C-alpha positions as a Markdown table, in Angstrom:
| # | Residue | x | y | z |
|---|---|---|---|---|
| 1 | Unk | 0.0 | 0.0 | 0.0 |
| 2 | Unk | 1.2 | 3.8 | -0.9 |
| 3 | Unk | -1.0 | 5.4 | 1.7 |
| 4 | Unk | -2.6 | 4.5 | 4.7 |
| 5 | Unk | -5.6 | 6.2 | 6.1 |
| 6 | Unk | -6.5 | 6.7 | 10.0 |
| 7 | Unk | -10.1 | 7.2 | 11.4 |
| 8 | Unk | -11.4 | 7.8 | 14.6 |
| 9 | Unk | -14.8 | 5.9 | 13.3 |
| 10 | Unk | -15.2 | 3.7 | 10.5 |
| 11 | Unk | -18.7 | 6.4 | 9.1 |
| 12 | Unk | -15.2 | 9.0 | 9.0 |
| 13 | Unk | -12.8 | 9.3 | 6.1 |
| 14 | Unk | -10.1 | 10.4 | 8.9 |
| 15 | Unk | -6.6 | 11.4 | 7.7 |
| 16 | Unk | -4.4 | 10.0 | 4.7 |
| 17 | Unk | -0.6 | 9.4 | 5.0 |
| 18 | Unk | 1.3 | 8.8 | 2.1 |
| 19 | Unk | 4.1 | 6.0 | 3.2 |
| 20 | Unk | 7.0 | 7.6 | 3.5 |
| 21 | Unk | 5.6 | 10.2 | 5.8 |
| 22 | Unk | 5.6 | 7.4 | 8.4 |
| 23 | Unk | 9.2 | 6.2 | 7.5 |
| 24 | Unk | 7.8 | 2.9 | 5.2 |
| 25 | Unk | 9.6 | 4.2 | 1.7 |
| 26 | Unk | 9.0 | 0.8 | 0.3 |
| 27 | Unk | 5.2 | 0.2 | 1.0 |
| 28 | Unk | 3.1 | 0.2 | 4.1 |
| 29 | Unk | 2.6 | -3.8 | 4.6 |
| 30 | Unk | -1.0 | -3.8 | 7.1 |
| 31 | Unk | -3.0 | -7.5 | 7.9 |
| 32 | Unk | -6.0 | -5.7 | 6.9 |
| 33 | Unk | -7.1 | -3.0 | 5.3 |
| 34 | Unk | -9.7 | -2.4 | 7.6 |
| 35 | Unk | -8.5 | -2.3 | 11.6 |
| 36 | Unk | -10.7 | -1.4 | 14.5 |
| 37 | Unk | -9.2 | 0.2 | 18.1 |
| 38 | Unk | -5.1 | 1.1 | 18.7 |
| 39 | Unk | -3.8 | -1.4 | 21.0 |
| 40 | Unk | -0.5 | -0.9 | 23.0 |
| 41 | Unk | 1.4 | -3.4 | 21.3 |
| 42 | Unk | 2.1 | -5.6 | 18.1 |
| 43 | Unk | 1.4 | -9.2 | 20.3 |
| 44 | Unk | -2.1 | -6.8 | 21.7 |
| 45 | Unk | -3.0 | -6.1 | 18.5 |
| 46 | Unk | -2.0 | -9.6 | 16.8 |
| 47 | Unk | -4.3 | -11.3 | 19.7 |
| 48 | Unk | -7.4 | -8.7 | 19.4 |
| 49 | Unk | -7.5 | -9.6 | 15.4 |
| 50 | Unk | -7.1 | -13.6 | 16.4 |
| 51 | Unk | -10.1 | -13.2 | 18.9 |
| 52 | Unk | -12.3 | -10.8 | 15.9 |
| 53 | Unk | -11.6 | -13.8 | 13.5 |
| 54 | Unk | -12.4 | -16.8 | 15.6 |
C-alpha cells in the first residue's frame, strides 16, 4: 500500500498518509485494510484480530 488512512470511526474518512511520511519508503505492509481500536502493542494487536476472527 502507498498510503494508509487513519479514522477515529469507520462512518469517517479520517486522515491519509502517504508511506513515506511514516518512514515505510517501500510500501506500508497492514493485515488488513480495515482495523478497528489502537492497541499498546504488536502481540495486543496480533491477539485482538485472532479473537475478531475466531
Amino acid at each position: 500500500m502507498r498510503t494508509l488512512s487513519v479514522a477515529a470511526d469507520p462512518s469517517h474518512h479520517g486522515v491519509t498518509f502517504g508511506a513515506a511520511a511514516v518512514g515505510m519508503d517501500r510500501g506500508i505492509r497492514v493485515w488488513e485494510p480495515v482495523s478497528t481500536l489502537w492497541h499498546p502493542s504488536r502481540a495486543a494487536a496480533d491477539r485482538a484480530l485472532a479473537d475478531a476472527t475466531r
